[in-house]
Tab-separated table of C-alpha atoms in Angstrom:
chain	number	residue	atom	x	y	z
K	66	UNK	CA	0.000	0.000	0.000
K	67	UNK	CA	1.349	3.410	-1.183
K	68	UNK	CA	1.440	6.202	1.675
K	69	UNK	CA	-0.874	8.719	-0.568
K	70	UNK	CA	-3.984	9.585	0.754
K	71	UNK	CA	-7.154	10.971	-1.739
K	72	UNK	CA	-9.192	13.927	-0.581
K	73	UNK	CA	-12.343	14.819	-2.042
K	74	UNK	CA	-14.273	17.729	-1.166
K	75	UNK	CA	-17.951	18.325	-1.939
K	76	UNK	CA	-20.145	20.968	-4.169
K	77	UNK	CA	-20.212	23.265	-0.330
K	78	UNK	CA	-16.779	22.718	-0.086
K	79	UNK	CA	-15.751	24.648	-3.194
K	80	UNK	CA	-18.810	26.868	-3.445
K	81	UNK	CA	-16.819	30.243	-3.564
K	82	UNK	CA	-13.757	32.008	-2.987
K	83	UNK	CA	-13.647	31.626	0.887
K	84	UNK	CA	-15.129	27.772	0.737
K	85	UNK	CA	-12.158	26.840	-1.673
K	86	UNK	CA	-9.421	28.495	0.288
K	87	UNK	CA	-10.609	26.695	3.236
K	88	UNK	CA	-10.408	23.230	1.435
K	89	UNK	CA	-7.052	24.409	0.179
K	90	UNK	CA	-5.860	24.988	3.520
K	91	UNK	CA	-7.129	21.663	4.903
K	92	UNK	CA	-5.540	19.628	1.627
K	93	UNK	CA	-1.630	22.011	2.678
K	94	UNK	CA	-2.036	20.770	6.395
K	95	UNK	CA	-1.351	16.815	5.046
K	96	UNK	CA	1.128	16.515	3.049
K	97	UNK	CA	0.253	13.008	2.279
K	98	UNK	CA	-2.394	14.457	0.238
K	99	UNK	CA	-1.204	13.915	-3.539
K	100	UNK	CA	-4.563	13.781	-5.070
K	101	UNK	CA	-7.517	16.029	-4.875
K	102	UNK	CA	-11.100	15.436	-6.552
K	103	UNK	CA	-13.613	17.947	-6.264
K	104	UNK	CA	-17.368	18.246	-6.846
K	105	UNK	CA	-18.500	21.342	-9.099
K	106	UNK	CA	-19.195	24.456	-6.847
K	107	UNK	CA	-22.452	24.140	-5.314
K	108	UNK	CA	-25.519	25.045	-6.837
K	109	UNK	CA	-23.801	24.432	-10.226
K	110	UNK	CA	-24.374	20.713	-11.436
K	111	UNK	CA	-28.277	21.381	-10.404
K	112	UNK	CA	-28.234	24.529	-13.221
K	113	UNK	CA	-26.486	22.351	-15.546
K	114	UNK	CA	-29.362	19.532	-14.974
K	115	UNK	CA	-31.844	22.131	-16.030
K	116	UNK	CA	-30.384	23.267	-18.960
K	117	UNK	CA	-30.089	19.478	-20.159
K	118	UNK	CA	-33.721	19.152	-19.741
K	119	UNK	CA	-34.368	21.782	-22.264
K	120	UNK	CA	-35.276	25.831	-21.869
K	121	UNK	CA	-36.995	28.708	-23.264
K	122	UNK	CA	-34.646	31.141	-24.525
K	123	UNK	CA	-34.839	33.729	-21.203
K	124	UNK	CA	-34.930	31.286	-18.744
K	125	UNK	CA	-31.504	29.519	-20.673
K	126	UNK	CA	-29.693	32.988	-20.319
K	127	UNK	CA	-30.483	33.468	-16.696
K	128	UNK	CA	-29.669	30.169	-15.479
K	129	UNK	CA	-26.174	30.292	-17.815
K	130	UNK	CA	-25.677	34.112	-16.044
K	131	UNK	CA	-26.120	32.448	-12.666
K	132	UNK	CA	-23.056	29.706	-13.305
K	133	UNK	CA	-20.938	32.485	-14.624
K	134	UNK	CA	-21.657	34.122	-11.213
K	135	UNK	CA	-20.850	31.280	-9.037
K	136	UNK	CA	-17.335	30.634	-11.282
K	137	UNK	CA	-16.866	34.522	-11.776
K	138	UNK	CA	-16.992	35.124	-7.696
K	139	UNK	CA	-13.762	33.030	-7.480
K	140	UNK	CA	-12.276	33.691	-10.303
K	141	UNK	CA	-12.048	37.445	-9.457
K	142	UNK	CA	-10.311	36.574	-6.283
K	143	UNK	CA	-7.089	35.253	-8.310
K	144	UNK	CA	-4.557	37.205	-9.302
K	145	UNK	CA	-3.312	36.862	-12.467
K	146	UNK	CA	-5.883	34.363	-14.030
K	147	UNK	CA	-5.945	35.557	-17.630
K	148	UNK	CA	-5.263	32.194	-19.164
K	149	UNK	CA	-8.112	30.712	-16.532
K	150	UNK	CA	-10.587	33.570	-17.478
K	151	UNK	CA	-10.322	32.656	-21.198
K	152	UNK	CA	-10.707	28.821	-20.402
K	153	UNK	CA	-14.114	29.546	-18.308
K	154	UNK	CA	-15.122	31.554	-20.580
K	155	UNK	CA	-14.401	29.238	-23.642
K	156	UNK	CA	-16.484	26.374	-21.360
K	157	UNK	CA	-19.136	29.137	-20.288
K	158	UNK	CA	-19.681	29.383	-24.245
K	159	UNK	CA	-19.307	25.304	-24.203
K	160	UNK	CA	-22.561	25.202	-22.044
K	161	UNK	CA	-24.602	28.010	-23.836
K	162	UNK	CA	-24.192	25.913	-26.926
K	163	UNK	CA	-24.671	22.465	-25.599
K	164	UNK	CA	-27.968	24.082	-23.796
K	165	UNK	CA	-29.091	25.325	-27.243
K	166	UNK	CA	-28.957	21.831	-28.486
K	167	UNK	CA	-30.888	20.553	-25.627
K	168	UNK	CA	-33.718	23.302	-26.017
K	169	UNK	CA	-34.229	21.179	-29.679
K	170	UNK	CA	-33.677	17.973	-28.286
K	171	UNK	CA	-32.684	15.874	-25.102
K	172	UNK	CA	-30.370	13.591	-25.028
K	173	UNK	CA	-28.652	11.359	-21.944
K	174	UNK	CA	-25.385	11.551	-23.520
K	175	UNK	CA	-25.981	15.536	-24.393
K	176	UNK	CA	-26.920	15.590	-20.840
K	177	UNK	CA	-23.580	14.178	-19.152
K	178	UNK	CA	-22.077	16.237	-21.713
K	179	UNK	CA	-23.363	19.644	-20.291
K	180	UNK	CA	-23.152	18.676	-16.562
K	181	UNK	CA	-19.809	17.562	-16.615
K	182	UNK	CA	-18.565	21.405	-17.248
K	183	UNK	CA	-19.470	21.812	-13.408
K	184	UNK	CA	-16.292	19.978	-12.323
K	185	UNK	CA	-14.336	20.827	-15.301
K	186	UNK	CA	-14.360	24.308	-14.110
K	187	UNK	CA	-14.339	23.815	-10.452
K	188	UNK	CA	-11.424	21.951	-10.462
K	189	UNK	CA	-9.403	24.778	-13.168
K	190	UNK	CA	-10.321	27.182	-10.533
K	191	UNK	CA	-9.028	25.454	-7.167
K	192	UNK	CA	-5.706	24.463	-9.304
K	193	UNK	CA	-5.402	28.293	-9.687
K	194	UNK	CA	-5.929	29.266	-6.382
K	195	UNK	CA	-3.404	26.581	-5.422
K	196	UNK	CA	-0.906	28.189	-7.827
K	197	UNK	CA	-1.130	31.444	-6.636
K	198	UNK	CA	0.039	29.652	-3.325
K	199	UNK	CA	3.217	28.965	-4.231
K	200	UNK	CA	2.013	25.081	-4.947
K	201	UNK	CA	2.912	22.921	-7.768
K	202	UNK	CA	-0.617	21.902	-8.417
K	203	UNK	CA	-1.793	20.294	-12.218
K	204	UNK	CA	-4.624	19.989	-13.313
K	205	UNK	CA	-5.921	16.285	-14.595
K	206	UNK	CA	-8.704	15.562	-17.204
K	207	UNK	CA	-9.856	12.292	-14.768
K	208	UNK	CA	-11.823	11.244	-18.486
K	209	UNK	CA	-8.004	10.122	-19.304
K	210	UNK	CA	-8.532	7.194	-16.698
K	211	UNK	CA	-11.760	6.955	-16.064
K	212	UNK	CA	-12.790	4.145	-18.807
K	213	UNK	CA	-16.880	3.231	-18.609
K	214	UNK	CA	-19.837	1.775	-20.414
K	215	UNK	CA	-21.874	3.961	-22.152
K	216	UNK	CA	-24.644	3.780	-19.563
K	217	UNK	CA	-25.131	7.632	-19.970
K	218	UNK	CA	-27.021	8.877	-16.149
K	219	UNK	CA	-25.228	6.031	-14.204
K	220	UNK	CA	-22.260	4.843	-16.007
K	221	UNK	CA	-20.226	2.113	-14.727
K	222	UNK	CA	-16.045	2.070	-14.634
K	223	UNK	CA	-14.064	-0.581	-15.881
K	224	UNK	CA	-11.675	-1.314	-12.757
K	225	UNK	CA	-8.891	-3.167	-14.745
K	226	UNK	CA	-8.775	-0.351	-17.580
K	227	UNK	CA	-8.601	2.241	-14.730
K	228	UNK	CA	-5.738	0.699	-12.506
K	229	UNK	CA	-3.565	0.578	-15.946
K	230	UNK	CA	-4.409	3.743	-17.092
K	231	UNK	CA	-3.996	5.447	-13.594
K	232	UNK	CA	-0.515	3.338	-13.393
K	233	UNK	CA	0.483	5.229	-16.733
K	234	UNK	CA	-0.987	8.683	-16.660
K	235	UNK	CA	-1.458	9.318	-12.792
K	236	UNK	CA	1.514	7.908	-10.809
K	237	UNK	CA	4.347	9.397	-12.629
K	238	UNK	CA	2.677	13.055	-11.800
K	239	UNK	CA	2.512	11.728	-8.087
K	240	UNK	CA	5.772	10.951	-8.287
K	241	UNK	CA	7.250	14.276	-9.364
K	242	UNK	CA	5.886	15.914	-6.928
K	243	UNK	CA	2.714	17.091	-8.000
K	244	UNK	CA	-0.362	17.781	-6.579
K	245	UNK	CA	-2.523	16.630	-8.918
K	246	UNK	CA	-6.298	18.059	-8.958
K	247	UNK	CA	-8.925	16.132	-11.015
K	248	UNK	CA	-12.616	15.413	-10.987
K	249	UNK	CA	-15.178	13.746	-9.393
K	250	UNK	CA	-18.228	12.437	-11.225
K	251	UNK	CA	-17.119	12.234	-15.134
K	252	UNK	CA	-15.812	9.750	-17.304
K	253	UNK	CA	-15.619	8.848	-20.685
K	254	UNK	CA	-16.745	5.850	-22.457
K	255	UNK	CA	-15.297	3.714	-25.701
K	256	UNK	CA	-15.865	6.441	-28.698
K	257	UNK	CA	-14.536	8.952	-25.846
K	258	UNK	CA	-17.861	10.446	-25.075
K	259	UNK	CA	-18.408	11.940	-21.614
K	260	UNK	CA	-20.161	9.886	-19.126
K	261	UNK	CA	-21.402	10.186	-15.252
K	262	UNK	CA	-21.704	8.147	-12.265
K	263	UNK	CA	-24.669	9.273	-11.163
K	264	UNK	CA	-25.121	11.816	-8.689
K	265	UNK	CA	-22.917	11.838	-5.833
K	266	UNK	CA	-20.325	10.475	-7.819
K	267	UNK	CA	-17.211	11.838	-6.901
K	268	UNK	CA	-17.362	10.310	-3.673
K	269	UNK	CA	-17.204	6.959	-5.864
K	270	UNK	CA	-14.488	8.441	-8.404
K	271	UNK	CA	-12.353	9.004	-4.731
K	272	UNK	CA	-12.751	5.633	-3.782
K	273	UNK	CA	-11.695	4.299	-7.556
K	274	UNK	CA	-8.825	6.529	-7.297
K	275	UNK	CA	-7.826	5.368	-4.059
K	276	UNK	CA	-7.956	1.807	-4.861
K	277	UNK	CA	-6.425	2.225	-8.622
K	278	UNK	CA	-3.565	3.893	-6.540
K	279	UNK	CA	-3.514	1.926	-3.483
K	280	UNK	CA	-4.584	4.632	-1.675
K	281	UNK	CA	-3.305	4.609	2.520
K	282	UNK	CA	-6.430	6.166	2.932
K	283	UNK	CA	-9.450	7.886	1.188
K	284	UNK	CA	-11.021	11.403	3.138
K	285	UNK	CA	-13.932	12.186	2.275
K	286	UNK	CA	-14.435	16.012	3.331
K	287	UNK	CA	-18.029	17.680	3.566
K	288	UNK	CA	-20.320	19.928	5.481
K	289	UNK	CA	-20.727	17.743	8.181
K	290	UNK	CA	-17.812	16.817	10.737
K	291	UNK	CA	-18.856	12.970	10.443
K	292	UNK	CA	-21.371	10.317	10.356
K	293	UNK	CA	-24.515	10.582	12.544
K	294	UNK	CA	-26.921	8.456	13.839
K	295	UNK	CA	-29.319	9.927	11.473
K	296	UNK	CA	-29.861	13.297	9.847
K	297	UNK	CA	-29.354	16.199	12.617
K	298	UNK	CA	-31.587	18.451	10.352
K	299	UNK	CA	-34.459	16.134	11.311
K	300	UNK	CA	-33.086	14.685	14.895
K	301	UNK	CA	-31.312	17.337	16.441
K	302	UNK	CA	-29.993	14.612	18.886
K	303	UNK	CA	-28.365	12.538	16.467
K	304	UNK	CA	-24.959	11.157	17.600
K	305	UNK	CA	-21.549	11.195	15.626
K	306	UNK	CA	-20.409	7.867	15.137
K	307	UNK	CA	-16.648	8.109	15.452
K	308	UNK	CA	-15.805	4.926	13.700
K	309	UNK	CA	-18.239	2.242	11.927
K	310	UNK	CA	-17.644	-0.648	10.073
K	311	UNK	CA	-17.993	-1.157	6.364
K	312	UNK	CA	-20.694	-3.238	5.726
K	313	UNK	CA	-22.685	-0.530	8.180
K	314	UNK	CA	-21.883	2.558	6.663
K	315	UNK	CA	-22.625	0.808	3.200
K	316	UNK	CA	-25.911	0.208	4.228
K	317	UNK	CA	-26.492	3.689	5.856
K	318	UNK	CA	-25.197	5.000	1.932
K	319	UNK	CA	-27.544	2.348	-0.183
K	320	UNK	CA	-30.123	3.496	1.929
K	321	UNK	CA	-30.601	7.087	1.993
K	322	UNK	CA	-27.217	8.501	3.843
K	323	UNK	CA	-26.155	11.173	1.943
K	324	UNK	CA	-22.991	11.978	3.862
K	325	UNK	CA	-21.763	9.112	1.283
K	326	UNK	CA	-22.234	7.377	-2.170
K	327	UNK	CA	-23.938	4.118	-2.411
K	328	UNK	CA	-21.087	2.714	-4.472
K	329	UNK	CA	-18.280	4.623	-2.401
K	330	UNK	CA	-17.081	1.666	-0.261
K	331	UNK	CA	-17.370	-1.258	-3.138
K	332	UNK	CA	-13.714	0.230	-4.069
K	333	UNK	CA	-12.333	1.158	-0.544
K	334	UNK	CA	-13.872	-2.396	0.581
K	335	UNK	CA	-11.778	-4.580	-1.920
K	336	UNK	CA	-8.562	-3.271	-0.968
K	337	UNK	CA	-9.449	-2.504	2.687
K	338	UNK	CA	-8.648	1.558	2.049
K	339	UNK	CA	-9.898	3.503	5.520
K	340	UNK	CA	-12.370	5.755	4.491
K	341	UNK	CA	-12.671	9.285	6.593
K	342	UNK	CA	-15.698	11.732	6.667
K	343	UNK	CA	-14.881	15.493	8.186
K	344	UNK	CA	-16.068	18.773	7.758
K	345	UNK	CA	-13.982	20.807	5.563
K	346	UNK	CA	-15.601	23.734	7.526
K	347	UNK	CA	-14.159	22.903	11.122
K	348	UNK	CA	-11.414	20.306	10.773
K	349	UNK	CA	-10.920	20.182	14.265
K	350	UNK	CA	-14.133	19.287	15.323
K	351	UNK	CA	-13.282	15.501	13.952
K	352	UNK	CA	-15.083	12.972	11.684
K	353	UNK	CA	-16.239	9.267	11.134
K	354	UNK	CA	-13.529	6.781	10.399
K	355	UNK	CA	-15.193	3.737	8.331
K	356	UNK	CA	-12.969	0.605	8.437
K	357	UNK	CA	-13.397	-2.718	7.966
K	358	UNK	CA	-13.623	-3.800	11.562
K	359	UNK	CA	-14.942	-1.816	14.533
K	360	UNK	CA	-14.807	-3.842	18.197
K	361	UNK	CA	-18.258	-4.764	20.090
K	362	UNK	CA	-20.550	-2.951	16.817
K	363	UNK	CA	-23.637	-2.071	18.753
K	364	UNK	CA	-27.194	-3.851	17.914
K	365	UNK	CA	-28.682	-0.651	16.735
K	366	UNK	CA	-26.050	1.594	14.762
K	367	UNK	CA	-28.277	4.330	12.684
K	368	UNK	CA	-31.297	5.483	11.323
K	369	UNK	CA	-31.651	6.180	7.390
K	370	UNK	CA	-34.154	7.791	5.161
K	371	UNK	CA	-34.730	7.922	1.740
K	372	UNK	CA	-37.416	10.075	0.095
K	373	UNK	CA	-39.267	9.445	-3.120
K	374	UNK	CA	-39.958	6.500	-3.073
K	375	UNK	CA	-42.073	4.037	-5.846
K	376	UNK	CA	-44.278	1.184	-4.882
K	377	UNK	CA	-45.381	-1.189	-7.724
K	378	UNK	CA	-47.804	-4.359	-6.612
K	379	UNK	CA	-48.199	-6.626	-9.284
K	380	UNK	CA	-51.254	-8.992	-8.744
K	381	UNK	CA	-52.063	-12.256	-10.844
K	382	UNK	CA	-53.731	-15.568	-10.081
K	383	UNK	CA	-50.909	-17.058	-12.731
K	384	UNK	CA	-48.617	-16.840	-9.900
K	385	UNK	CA	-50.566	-19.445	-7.522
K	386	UNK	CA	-48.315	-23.041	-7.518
K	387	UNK	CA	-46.843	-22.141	-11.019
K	388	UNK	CA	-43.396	-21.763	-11.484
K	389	UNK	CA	-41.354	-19.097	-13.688
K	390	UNK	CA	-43.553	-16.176	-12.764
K	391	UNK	CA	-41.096	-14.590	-11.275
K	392	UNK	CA	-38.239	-14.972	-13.283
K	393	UNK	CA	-40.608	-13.267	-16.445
K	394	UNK	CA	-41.228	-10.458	-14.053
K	395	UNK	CA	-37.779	-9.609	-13.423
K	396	UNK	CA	-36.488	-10.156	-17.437
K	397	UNK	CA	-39.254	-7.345	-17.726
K	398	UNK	CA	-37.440	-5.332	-15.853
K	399	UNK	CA	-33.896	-6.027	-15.974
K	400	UNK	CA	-34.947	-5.287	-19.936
K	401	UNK	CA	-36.582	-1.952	-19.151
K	402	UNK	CA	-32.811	-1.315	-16.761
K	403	UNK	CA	-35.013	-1.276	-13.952
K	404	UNK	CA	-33.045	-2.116	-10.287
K	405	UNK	CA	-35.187	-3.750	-7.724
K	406	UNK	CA	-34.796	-2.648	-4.291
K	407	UNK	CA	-36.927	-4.415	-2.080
K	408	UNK	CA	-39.362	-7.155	-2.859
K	409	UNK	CA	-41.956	-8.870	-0.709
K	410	UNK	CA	-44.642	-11.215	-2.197
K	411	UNK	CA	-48.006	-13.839	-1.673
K	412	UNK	CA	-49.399	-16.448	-3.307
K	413	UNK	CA	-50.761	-13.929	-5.890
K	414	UNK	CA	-48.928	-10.775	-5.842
K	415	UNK	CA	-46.123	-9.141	-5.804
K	416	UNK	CA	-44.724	-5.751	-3.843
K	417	UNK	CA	-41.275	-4.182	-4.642
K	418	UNK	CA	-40.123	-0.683	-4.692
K	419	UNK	CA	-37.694	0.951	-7.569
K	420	UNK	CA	-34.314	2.294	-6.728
K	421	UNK	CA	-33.393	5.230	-8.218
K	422	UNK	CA	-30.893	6.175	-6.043
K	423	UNK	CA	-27.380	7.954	-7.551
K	424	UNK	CA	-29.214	8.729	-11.058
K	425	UNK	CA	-31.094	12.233	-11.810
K	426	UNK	CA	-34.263	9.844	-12.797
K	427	UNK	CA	-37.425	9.863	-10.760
K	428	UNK	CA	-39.754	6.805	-10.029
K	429	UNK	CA	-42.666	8.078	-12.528
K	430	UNK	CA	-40.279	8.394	-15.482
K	431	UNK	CA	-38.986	5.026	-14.895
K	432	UNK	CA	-42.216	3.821	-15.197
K	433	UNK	CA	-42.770	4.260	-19.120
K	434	UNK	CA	-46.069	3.187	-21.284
K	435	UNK	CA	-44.307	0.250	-22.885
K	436	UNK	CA	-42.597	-1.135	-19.146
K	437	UNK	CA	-46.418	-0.716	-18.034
K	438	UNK	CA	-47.922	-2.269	-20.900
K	439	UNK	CA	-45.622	-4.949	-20.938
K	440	UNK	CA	-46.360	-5.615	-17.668
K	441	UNK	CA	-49.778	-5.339	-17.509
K	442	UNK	CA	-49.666	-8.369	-20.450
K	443	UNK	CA	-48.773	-10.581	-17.213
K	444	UNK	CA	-50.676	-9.150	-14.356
K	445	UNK	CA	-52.811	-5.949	-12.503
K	446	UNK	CA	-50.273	-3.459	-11.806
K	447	UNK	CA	-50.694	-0.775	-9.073
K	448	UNK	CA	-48.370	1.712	-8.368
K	449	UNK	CA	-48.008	4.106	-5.201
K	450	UNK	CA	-45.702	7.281	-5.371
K	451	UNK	CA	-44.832	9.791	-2.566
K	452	UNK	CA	-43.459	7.085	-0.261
K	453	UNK	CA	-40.237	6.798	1.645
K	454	UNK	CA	-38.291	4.527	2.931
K	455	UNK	CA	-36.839	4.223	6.527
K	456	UNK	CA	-33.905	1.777	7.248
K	457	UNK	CA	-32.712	0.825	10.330
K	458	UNK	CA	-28.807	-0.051	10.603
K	459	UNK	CA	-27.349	-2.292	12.731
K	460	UNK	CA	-25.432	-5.886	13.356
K	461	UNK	CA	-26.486	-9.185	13.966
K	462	UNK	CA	-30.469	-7.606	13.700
K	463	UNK	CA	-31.774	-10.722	12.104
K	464	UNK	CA	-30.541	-13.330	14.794
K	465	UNK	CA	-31.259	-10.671	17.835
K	466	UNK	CA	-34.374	-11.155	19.883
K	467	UNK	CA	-36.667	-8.325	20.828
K	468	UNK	CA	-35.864	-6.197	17.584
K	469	UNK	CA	-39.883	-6.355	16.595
K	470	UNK	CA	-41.153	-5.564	20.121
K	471	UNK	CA	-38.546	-2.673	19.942
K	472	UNK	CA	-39.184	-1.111	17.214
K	473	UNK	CA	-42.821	-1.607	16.373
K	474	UNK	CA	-43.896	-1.137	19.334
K	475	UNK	CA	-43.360	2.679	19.517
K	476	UNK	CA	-44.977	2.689	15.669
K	477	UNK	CA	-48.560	1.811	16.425
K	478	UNK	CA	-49.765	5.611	15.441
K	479	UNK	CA	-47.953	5.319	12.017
K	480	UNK	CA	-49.084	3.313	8.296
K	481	UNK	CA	-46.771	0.974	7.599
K	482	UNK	CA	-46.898	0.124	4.149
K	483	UNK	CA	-44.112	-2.576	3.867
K	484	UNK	CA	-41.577	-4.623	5.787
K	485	UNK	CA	-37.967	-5.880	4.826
K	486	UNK	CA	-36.349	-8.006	7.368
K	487	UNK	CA	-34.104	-11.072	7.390
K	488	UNK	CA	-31.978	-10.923	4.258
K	489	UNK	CA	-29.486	-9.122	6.080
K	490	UNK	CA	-28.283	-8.720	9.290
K	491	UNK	CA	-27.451	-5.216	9.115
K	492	UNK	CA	-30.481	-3.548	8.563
K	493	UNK	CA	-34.744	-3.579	8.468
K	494	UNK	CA	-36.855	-1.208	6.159
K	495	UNK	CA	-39.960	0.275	6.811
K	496	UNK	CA	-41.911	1.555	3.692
K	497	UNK	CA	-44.325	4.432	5.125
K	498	UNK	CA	-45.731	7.288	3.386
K	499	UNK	CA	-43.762	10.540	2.588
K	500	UNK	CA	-46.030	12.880	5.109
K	501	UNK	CA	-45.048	10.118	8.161
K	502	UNK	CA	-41.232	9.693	7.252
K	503	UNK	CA	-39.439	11.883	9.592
K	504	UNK	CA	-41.995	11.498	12.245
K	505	UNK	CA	-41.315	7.823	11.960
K	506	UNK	CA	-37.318	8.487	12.038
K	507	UNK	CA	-38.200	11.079	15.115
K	508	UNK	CA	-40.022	7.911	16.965
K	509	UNK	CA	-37.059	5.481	16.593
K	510	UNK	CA	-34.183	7.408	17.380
K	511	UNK	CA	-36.052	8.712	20.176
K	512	UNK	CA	-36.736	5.159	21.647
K	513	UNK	CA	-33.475	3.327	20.361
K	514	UNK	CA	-31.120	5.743	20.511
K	515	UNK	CA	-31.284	8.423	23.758
């Protein structure tokens, strides 16, 4: 294992001119940091989403005015930053083209062609401000490494291509002594086309890094000093959890988490890379250390919610005794690129809800006329929108006795529309409606956690 450590900071983290020399000063304090990736400055990547989906002409030039703002604040802070001015400026007219196109017509690849600008320009910037600190920062197109399918929305990387690649282009920068500054989120796939990993992605493009490098360790810096035994914006009580294992704080991200990526730890996991969460904004105050073991992991380790959630109950007398049912079901979907979440089912029906977690699509659009129609070939289909999910974290859950009394016993006021339990030790999900969801969270933290 090499002693470099990755540090990626998020959109708040670089969101102007003060934010960014505060995440420059935390990157100076370690000099094991050789390799920064950043998130575009916050606010930006949303803009650049809208302009994908298509605008009128006015509303095109105020939302393209409003990302010049957000670059131009920083950029007048630097001295000197002719050649930078004419770059932003060059990708500024880069986005008012590519958002011309997309007024015409929409496109996922047009899309992850516009939104990747956000960390292009982000990451130009910080290298400048690092420059005019007397650092020997350069600046790295991550598409160079960053090989993927052409899964435009939520593309995947090809590990093998990316540990070569990174072997070739990256390490000899490292090497020489340079701090190399790249971004999160992007890639490029076989004809070279831009791609993205979904939202939240540079917290996954970190972890690749880190594990293409053989990272000592991956840091993972935020607005929040940590991981918390749920949201503190709905539970003001909520705990920092000073260190957690993997397979925890995995489930905590695949379930609603946002202090980290879903696919974050997959990387970090395979080569057993420590992964730290701090606040970029008070480095003192700490963070969450996720490792692969923690000693005596508590039953009950976090609360997590994720909003938006889509219900589809499939109902058919087909399915009583016969075999194969399910197996058409799921070709249906895997053929429509729909990912199953959770799944519970009867004698006649079926319930499972849609993850669309790390992609910019919603439940309804997922849902198309021909998916529906298809499906509705086989069976009744219902669907239920506006529902959200609540997981529970924890160890050893499914072998522990007392978990149901524990935790439904507090819920009696509260619909609950579905129940995961059992396929894993390290969590249970509640399904409840949208309205209920952090009154639900509220309940259980209150009774298993303080």
């Amino acid at each position: 294992m090499s002693q470099i450590v990755i540090a990626k900071f998020g959109g708040t983290s670089v969101a102007n001119s003060d934010a960014m020399n505060n995440s420059a000063n935390v990157v100076l304090s370690n000099p094991d940091v050789r390799v920064v990736v950043l998130s575009a400055s916050a606010g930006v990547t949303n803009l650049l989403v809208d302009l994908a989906n298509g605008c009128n002409p006015d509303l095109r030039t105020d939302k393209i005015a409003q990302i010049r703002a957000i670059q131009y604040q920083i950029l007048d802070t630097l001295p000197g930053s002719d050649v930078v001015r004419e770059e932003i400026d060059r990708m500024l007219e880069n986005i008012t083209t590519l958002s011309e196109a997309a007024s015409l017509a929409t496109s996922e690849a047009l899309t992850d062609e516009l939104v990747s600008h956000g960390e292009l320009m982000s990451t130009l910037l910080f290298v400048e401000l690092l420059r005019s600190r007397s650092v020997n920062a350069e600046w790295f197109d991550v598409r160079r490494v960053m090989k993927t399918d052409d899964r435009f929305g939520k593309a995947e990387p090809e590990v093998e291509a990316l540990s070569s690649l990174s072997e070739q282009h990256l390490a000899p920068r490292i090497s020489s002594g340079a701090l190399v500054i790249t971004q999160g989120f992007i890639g490029s796939e076989g004809k070279g086309r831009t791609t993205t990993l979904g939202r939240g992605g540079s917290d996954y493009t970190a972890a690749l890094l880190g594990e293409a490098l053989n990272a000592k360790r991956v840091d993972i810096w935020t607005d929040v000093p940590g991981i918390y035994t749920t949201d503190p914006r709905i539970v003001p009580n909520a705990q920092r959890i000073d260190e957690i294992g993997f397979e925890e704080a995995a489930e905590m991200a695949t379930f609603g988490a946002k202090i980290l990526h879903p696919a974050t730890l997959i990387p970090a996991v395979r080569r057993g890379i420590p992964v730290f969460v701090g606040s970029s904004k008070d480095v003192a105050a700490g963070g969450t250390l996720v490792c692969d073991k923690t000693t005596n992991p508590p039953l009950f380790r976090a609360l997590a919610l994720r909003r938006k959630q889509t219900l589809l109950t499939l109902h058919s007398l087909n399915m009583l005794h016969a075999r194969g049912f399910l197996a058409k079901i799921f070709s249906i979907l895997a053929n429509h690129h729909i990912s199953v979440d959770l799944i519970t089912t009867s004698e006649v029906s079926i319930a499972l809800t849609l993850d669309t977690a790390g992609s910019s699509t919603c439940g309804a659009s997922l849902l198309t006329s021909a998916l529906l129609t298809e499906l509705s070939s086989l069976c009744r289909v219902e669907v239920e929108e506006d529902l959200a999910l609540v997981a529970l974290i924890g160890n050893q859950l499914a072998q522990a006795r007392g978990v149901g009394k524990e935790v439904f016993g507090v819920l009696e006021p509260f619909n609950i529309r579905m129940i995961s339990y059992g396929a894993s030790s390290h969590n249970l999900c509640l399904l409840v409606p949208g309205s209920d969801a952090e009154h639900v969270v509220k309940t259980l933290h209150r009774n298993l956690f303080e």
